[in-house]
PDB file of C-alpha atoms in Angstrom:
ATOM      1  CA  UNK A1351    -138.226  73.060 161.487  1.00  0.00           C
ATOM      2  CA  UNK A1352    -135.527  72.849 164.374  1.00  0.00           C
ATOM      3  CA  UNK A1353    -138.838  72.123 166.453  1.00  0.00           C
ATOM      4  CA  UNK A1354    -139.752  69.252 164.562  1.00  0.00           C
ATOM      5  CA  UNK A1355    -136.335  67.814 164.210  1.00  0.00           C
ATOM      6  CA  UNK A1356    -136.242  68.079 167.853  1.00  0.00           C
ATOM      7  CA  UNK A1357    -139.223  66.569 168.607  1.00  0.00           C
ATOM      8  CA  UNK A1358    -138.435  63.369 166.748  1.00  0.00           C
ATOM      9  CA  UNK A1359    -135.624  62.594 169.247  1.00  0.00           C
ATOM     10  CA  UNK A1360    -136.211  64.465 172.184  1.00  0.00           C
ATOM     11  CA  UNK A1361    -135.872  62.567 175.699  1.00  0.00           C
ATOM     12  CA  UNK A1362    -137.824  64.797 177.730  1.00  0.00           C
ATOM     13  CA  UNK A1363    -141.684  64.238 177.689  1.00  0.00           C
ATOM     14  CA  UNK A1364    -143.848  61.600 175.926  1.00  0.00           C
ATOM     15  CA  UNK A1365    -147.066  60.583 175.761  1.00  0.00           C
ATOM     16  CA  UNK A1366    -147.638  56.427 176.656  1.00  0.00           C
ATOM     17  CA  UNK A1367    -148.968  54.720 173.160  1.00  0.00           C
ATOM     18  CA  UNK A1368    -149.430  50.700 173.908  1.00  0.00           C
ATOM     19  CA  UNK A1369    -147.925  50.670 170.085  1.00  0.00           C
ATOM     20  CA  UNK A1370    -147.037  47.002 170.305  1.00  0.00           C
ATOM     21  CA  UNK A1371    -143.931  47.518 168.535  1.00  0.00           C
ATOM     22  CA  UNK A1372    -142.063  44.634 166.841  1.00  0.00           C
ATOM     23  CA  UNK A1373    -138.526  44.494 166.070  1.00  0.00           C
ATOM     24  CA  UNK A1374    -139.403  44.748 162.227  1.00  0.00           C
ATOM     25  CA  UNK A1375    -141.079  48.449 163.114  1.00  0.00           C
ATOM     26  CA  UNK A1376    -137.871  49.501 164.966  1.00  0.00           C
ATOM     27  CA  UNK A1377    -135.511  48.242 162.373  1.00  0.00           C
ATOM     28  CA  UNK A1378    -137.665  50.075 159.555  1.00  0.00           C
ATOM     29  CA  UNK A1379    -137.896  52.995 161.851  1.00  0.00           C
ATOM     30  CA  UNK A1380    -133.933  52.542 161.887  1.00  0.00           C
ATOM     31  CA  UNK A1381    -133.191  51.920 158.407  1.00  0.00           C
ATOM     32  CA  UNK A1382    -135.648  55.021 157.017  1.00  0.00           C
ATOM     33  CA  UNK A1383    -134.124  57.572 159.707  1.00  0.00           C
ATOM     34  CA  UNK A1384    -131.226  58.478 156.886  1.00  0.00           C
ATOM     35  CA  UNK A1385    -133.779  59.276 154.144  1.00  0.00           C
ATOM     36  CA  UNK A1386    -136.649  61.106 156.158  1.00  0.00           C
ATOM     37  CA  UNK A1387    -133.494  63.031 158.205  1.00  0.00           C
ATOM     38  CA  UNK A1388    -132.837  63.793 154.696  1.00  0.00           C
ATOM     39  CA  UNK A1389    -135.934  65.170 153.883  1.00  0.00           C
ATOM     40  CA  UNK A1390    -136.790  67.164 156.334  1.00  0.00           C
ATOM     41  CA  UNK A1391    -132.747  68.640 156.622  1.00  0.00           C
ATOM     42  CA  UNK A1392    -133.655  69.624 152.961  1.00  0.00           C
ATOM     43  CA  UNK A1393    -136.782  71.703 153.932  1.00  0.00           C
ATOM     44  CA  UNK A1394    -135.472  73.091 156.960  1.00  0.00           C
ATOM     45  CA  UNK A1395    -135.523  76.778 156.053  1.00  0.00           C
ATOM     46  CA  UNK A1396    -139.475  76.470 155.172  1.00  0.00           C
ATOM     47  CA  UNK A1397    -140.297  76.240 158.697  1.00  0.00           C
ATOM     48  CA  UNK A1398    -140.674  79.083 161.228  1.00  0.00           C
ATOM     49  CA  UNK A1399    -137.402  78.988 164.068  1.00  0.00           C
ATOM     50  CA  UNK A1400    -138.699  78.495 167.036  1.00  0.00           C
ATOM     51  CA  UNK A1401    -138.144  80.802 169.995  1.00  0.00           C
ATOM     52  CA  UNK A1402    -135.448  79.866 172.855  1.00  0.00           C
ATOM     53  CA  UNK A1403    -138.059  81.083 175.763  1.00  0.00           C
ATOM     54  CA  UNK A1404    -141.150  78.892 173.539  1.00  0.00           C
ATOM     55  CA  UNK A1405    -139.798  75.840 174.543  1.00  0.00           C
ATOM     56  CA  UNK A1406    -141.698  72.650 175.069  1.00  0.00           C
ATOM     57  CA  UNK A1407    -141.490  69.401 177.044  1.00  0.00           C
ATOM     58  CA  UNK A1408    -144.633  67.865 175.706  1.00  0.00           C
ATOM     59  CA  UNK A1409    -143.612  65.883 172.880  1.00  0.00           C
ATOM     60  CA  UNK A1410    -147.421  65.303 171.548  1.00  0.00           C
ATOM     61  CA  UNK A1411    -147.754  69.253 171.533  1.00  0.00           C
ATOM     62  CA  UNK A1412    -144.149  69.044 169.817  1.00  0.00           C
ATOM     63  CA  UNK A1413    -145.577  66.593 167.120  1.00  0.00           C
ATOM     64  CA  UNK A1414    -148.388  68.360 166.703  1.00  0.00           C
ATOM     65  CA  UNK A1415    -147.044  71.561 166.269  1.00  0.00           C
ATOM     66  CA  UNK A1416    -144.933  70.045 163.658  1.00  0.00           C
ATOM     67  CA  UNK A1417    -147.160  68.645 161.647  1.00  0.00           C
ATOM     68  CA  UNK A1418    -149.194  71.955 161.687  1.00  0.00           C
ATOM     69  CA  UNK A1419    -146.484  73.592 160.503  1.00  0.00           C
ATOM     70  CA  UNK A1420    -146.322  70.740 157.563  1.00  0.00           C
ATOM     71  CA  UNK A1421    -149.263  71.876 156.591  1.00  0.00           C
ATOM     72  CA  UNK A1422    -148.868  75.774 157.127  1.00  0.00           C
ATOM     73  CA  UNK A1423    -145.855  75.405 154.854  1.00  0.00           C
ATOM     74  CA  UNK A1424    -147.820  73.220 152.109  1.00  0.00           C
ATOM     75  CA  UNK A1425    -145.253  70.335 152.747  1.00  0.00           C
ATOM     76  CA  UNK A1426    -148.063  67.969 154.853  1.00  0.00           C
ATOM     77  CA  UNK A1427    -148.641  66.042 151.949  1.00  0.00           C
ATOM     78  CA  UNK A1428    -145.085  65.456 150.562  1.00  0.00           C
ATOM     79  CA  UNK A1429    -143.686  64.493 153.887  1.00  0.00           C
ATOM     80  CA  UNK A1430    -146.559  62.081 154.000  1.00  0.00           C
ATOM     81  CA  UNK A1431    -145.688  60.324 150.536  1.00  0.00           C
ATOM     82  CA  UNK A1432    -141.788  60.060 152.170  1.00  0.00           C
ATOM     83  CA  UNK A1433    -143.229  58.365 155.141  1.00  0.00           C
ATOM     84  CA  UNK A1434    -145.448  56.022 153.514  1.00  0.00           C
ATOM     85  CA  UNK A1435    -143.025  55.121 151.460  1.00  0.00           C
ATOM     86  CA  UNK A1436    -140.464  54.455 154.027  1.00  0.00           C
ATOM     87  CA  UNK A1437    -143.323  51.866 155.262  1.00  0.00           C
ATOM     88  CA  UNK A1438    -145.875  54.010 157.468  1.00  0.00           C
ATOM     89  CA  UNK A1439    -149.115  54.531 157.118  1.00  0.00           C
ATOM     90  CA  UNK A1440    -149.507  58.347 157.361  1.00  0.00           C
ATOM     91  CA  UNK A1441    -147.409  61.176 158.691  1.00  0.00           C
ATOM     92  CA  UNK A1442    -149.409  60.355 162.283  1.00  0.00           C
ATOM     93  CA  UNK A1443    -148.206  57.163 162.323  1.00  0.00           C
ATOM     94  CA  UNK A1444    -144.858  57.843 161.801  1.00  0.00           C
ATOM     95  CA  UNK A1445    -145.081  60.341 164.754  1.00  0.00           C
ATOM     96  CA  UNK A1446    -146.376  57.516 167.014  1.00  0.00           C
ATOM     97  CA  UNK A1447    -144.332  55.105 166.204  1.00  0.00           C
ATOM     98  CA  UNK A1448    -141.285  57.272 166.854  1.00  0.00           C
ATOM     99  CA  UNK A1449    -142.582  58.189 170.420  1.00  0.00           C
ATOM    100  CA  UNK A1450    -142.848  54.808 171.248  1.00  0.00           C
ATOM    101  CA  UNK A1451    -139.813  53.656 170.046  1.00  0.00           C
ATOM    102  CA  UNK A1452    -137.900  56.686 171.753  1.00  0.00           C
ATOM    103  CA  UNK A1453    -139.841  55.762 174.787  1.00  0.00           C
ATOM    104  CA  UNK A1454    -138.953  52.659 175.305  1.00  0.00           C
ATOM    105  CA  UNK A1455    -135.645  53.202 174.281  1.00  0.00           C
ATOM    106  CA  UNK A1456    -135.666  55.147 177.225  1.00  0.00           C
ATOM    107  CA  UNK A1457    -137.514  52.604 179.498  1.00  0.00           C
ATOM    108  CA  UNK A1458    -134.516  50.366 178.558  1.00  0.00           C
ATOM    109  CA  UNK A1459    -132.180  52.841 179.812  1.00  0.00           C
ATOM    110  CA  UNK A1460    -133.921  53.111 182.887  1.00  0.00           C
ATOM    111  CA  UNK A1461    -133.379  49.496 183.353  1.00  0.00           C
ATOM    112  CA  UNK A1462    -129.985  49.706 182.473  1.00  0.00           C
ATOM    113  CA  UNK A1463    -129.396  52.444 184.513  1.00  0.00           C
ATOM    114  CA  UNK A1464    -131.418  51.652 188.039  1.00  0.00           C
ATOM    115  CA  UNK A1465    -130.322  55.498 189.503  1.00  0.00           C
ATOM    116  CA  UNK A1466    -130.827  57.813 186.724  1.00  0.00           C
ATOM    117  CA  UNK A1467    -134.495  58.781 188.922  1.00  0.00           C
ATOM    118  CA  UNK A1468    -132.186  59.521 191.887  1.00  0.00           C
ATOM    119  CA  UNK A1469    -129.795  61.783 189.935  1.00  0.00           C
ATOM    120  CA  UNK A1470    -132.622  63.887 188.363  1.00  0.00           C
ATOM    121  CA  UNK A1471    -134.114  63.703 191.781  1.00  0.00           C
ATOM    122  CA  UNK A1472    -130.900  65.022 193.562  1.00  0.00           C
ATOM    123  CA  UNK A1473    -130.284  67.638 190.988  1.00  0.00           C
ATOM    124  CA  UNK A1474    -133.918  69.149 191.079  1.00  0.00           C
ATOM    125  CA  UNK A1475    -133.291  69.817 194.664  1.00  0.00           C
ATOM    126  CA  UNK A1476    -129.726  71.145 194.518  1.00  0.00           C
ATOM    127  CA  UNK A1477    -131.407  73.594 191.974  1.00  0.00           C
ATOM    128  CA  UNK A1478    -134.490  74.088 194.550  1.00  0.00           C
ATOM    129  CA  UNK A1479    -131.810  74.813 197.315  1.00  0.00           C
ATOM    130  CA  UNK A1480    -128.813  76.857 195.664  1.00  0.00           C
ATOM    131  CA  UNK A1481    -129.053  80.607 196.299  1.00  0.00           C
ATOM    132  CA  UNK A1482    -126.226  81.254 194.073  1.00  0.00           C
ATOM    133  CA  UNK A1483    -128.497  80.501 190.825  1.00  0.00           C
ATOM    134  CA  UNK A1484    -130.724  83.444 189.368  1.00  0.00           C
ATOM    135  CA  UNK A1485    -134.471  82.600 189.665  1.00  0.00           C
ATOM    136  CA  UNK A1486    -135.426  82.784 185.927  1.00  0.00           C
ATOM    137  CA  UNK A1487    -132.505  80.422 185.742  1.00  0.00           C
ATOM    138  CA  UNK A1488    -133.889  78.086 188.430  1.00  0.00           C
ATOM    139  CA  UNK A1489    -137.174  78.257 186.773  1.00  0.00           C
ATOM    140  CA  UNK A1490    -136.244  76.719 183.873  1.00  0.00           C
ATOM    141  CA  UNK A1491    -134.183  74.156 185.395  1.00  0.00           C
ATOM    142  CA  UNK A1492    -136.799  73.036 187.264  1.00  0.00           C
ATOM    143  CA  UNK A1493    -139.169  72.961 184.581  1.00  0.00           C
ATOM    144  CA  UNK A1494    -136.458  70.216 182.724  1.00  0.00           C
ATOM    145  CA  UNK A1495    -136.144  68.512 185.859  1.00  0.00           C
ATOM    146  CA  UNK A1496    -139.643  68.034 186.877  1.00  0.00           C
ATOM    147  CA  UNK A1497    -140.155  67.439 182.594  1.00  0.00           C
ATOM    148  CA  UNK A1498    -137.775  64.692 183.019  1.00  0.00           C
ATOM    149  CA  UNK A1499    -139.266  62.881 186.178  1.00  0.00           C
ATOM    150  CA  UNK A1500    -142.493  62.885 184.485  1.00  0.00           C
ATOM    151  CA  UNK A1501    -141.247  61.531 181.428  1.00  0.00           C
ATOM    152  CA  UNK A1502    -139.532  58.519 183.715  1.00  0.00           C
ATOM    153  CA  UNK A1503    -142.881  58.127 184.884  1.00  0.00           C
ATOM    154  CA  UNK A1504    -144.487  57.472 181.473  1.00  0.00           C
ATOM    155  CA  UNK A1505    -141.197  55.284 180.864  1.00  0.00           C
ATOM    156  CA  UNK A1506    -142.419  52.844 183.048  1.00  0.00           C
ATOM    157  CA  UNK A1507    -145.480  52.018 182.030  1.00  0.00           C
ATOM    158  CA  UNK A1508    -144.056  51.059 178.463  1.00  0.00           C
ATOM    159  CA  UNK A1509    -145.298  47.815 177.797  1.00  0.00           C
ATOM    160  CA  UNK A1510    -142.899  45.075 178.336  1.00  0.00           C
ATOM    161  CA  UNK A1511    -143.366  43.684 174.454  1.00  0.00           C
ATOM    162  CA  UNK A1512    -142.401  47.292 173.081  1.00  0.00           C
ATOM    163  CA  UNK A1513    -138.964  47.508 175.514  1.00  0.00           C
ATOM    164  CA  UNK A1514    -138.649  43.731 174.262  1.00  0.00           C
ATOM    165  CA  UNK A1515    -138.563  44.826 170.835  1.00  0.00           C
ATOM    166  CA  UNK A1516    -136.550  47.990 171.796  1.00  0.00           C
ATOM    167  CA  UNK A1517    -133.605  46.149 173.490  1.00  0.00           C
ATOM    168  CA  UNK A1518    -131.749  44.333 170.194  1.00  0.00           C
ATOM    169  CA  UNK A1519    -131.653  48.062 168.652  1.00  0.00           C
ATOM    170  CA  UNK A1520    -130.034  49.676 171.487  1.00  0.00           C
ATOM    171  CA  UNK A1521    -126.740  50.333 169.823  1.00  0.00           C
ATOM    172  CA  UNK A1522    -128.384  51.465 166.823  1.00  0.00           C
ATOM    173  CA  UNK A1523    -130.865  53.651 168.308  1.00  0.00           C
ATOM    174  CA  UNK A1524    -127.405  55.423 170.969  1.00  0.00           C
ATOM    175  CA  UNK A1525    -125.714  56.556 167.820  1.00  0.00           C
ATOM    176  CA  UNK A1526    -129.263  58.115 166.074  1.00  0.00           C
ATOM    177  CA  UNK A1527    -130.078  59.852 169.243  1.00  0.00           C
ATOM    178  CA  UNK A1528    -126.569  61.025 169.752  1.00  0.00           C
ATOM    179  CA  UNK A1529    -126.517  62.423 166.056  1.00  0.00           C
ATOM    180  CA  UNK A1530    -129.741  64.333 167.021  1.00  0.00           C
ATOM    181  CA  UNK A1531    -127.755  66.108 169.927  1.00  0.00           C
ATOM    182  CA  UNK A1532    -125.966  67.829 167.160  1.00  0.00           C
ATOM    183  CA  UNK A1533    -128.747  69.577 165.963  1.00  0.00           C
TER     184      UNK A1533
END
């Protein structure tokens, strides 16, 4: 379950869904966090932990994985009656919409923050460069890294109407993600 919870607010690699947000889907994505947070806190110990070393940056394997292990646990279809009745369609569409909301969140970051690119940049190669870090160690780092610059990449080609809708959320959206840190 840790995967899953992960997944719905990890930063590190997305897949680009022209979801045409609107600030009414990011406010109900908002205002439903507490309850479906709720939920799946509450089933937690159903799922399977997930493995330090079995880490992933994709975060449409992540969601995918997840919602197998919905279903492997028999919990596919009551997670899908919270979700709908928070306002979404299906468990799917609750996974897309939260990808593109956390991706443009992070476009709008980007903007905000013009050098972020630069500092991943710099730090991948004072990684690449440093003899005094062990190579399993440097593996991994890189791996992040290089996760991260992709996922910038994908950050800018959000569409300009999803960042729009994005933007008036901001402070809402920094205290969710920073909750998720926690876990």
């Amino acid at each position: 379950m840790r995967l899953l919870i992960f997944a719905l607010f990890s930063l590190l690699a997305f897949t680009v869904n022209a979801a045409n947000l609107s600030e009414s889907d990011v406010q109900r994505w908002i205002d439903t966090h507490p309850q479906i947070q709720a939920w799946l806190d509450q089933h937690e110990d159903l799922f399977p932990e997930e493995a330090e070393d079995d880490f992933s940056f994709n975060m449409e394997q992540i969601f995918a994985e997840g919602i197998q292990q919905l279903r492997d646990a028999g919990l596919y279809d009551e997670f899908n009656s919270q979700v709908q009745n928070a306002g979404f369609r299906s468990v799917e569409h609750w996974t897309e919409t939260t990808q593109s909301i956390t991706l443009a969140y992070m476009a709008v970051a980007m903007e905000d923050n013009p050098h972020s690119r630069q500092m991943v940049e710099m730090q991948l190669e004072e990684i690449r460069t440093s003899p005094h870090i062990p190579a399993d160690q440097r593996d991994m780092y890189e791996a992040m890294l290089s996760s991260s610059l992709e996922m910038m990449d994908m950050a800018e080609q959000v569409p300009t109407a999803d960042k729009r809708a994005v933007r008036p959320h901001m402070n809402q959206l920094d205290g969710l993600f920073e909750m998720a840190e926690d876990y």
